[in-house]
PDB file of C-alpha atoms in Angstrom:
ATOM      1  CA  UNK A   1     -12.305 109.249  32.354  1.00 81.00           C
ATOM      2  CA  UNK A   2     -12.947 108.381  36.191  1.00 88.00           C
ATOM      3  CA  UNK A   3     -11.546 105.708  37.804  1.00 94.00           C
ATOM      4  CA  UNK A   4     -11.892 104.087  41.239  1.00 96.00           C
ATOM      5  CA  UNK A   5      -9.646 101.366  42.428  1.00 97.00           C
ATOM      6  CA  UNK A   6     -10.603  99.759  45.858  1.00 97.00           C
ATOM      7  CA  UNK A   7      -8.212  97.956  48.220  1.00 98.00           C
ATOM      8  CA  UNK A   8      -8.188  96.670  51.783  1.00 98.00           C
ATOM      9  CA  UNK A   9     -10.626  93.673  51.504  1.00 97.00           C
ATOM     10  CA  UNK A  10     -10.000  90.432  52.818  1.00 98.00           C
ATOM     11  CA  UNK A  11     -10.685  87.881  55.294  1.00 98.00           C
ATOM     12  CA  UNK A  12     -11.333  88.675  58.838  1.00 98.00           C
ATOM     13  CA  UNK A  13     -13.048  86.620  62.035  1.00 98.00           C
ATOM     14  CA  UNK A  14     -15.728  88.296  63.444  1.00 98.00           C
ATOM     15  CA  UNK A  15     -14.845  91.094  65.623  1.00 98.00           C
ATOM     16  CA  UNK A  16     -11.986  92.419  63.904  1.00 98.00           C
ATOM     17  CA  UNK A  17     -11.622  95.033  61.387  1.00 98.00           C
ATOM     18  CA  UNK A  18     -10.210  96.453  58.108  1.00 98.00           C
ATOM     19  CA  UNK A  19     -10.001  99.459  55.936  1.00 98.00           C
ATOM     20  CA  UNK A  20     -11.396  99.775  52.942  1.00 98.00           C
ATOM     21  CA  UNK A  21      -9.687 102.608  50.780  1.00 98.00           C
ATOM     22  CA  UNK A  22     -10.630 103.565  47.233  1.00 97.00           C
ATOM     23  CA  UNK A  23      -8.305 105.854  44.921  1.00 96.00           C
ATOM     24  CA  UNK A  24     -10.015 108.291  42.474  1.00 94.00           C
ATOM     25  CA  UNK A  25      -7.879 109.552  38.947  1.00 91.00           C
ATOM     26  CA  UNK A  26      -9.110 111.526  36.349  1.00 87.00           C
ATOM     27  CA  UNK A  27     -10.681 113.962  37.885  1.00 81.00           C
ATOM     28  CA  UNK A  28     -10.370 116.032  41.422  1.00 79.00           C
ATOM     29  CA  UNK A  29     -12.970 114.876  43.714  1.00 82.00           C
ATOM     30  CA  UNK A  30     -12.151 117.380  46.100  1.00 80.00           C
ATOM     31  CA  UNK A  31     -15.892 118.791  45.261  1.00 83.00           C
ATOM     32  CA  UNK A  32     -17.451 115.236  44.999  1.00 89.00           C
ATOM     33  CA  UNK A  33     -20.091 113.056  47.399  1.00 93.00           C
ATOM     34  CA  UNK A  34     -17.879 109.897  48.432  1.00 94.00           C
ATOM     35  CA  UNK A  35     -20.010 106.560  49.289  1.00 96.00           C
ATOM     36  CA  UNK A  36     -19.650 103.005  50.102  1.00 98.00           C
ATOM     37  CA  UNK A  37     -21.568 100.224  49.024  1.00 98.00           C
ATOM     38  CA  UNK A  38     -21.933  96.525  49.657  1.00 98.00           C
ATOM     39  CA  UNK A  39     -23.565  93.987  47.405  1.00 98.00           C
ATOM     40  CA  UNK A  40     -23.723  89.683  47.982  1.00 97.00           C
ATOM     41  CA  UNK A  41     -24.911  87.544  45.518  1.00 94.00           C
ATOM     42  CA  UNK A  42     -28.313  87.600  44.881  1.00 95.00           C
ATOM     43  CA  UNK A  43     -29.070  90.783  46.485  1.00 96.00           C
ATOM     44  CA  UNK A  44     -29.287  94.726  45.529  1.00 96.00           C
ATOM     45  CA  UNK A  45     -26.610  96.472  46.152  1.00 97.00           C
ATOM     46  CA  UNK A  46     -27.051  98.735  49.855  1.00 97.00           C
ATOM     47  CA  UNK A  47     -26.372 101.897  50.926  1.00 98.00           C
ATOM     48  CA  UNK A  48     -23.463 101.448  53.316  1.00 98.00           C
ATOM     49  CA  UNK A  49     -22.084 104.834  54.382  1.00 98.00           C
ATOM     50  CA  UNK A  50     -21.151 108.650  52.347  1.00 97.00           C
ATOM     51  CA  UNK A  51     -19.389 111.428  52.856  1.00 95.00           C
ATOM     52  CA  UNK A  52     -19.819 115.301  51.356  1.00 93.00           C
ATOM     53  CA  UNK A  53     -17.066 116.919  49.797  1.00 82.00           C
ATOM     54  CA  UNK A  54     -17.483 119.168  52.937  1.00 74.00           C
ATOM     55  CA  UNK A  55     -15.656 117.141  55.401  1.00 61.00           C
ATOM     56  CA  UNK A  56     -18.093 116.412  58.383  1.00 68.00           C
ATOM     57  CA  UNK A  57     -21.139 115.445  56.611  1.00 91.00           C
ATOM     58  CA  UNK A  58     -21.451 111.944  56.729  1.00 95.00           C
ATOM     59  CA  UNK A  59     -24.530 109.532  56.786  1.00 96.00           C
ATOM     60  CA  UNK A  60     -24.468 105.799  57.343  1.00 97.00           C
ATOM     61  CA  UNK A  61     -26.716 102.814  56.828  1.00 98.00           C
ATOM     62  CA  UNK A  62     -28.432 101.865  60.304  1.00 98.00           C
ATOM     63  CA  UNK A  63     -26.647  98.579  60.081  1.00 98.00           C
ATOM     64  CA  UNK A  64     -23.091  99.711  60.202  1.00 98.00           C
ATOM     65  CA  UNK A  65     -23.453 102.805  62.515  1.00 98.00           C
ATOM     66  CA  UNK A  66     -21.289 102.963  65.865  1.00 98.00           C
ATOM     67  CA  UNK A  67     -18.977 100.380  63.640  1.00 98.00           C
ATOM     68  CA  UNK A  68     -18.194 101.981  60.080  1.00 98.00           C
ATOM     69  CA  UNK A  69     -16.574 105.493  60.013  1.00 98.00           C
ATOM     70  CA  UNK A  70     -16.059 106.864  56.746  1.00 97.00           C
ATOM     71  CA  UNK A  71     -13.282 109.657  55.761  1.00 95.00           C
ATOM     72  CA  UNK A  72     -11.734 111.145  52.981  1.00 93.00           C
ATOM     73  CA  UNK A  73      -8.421 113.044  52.226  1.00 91.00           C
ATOM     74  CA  UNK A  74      -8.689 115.258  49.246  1.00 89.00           C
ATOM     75  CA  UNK A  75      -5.542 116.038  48.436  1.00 89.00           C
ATOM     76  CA  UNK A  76      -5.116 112.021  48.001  1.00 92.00           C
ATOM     77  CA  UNK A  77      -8.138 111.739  46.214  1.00 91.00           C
ATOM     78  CA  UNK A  78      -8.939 108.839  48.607  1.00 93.00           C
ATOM     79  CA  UNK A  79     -12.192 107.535  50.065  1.00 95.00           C
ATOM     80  CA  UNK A  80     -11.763 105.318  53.364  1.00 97.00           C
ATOM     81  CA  UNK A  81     -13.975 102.926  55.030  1.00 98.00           C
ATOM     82  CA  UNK A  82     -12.562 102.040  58.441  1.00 98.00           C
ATOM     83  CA  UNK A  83     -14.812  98.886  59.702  1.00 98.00           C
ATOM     84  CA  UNK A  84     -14.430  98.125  63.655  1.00 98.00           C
ATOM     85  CA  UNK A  85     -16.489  94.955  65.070  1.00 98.00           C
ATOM     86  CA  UNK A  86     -17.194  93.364  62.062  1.00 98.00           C
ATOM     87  CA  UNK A  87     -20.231  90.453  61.891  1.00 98.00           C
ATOM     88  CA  UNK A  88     -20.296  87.764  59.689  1.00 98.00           C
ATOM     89  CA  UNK A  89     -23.513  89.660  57.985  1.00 97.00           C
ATOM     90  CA  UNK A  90     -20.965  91.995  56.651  1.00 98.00           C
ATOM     91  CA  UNK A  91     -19.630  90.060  54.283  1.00 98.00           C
ATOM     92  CA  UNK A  92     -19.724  91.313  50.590  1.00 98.00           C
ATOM     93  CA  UNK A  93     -18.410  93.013  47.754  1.00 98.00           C
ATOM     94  CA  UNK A  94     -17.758  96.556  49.032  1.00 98.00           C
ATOM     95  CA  UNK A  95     -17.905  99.353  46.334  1.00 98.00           C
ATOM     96  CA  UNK A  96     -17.237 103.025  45.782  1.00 97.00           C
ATOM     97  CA  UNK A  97     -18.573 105.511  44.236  1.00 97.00           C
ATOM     98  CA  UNK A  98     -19.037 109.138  43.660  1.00 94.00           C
ATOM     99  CA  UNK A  99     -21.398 111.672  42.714  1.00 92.00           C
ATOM    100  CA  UNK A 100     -21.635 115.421  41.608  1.00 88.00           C
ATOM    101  CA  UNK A 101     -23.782 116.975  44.604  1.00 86.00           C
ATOM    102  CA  UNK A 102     -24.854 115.967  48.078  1.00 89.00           C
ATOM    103  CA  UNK A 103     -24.574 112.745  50.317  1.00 91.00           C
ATOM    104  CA  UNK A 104     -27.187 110.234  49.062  1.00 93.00           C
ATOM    105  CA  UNK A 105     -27.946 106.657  49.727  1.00 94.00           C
ATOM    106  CA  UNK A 106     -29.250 105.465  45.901  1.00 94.00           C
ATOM    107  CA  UNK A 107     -27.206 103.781  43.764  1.00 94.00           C
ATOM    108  CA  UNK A 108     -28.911 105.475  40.623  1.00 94.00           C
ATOM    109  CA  UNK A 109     -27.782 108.576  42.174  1.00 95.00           C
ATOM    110  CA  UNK A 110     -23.662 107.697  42.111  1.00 95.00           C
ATOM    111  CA  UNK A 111     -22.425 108.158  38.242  1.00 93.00           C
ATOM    112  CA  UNK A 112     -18.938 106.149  38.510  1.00 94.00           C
ATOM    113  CA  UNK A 113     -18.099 103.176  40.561  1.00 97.00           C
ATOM    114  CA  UNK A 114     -15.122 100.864  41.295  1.00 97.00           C
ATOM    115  CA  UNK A 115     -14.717  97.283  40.956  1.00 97.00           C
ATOM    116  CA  UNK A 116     -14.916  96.174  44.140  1.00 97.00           C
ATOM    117  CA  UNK A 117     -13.063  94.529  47.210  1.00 98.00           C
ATOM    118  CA  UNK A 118     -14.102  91.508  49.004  1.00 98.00           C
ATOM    119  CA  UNK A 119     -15.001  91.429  52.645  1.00 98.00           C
ATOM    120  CA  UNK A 120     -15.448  87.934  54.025  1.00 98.00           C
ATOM    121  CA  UNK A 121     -16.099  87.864  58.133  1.00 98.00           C
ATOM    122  CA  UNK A 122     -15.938  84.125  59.564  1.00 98.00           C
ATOM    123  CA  UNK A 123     -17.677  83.564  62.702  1.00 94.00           C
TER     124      UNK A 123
END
């Protein structure tokens, strides 16, 4: 059974940052597409940035590039989201996920998923 556990969310003013990190078990992921996603109420859930399971190929949502860097560690089984210059737009419920395969920016394309961490920016 997969499991991902996020952590790092919280409350930040505007212009600060946080990492996001999300901890895979029950499976190795070394060989696994990584992703974030974001989701507040009311809305679908967007694309916010993935990684391959070939370290270097990344894609991000136009919203968050320059700002979001996403990274991985393998042997940890770990999934970060480091978020520089946040904007009060960013706040949601930031999820994981993975995915046998390529990067890809569809949630119906990501078979397991965390919980979720809250990210509230005040202005």
């Amino acid at each position: 059974q997969v499991q991902l556990v996020e952590s790092g969310g919280g409350l930040v003013q505007a212009g600060g940052s946080l990492r996001l990190s999300c901890v895979g078990s029950g499976r190795t992921f070394s060989t696994l597409a990584m992703g974030w996603f974001r989701q507040v109420p009311g809305k679908e859930r967007e694309f916010v940035a993935a990684i391959g399971w070939i370290a270097g190929i990344t894609t991000y949502a136009d919203s968050v590039k320059g700002r979001f860097t996403i990274s991985r560690d393998n042997a940890k089984n770990t999934v970060y989201l480091q978020m520089n210059n946040l904007k009060p737009e960013d706040t949601a419920v930031y999820y994981c996920a993975v995915r046998h395969g390529p990067t890809a920016q569809a949630m119906g394309d990501y078979g397991y998923w965390g919980q979720g961490t809250q990210v509230t920016v005040s202005s």
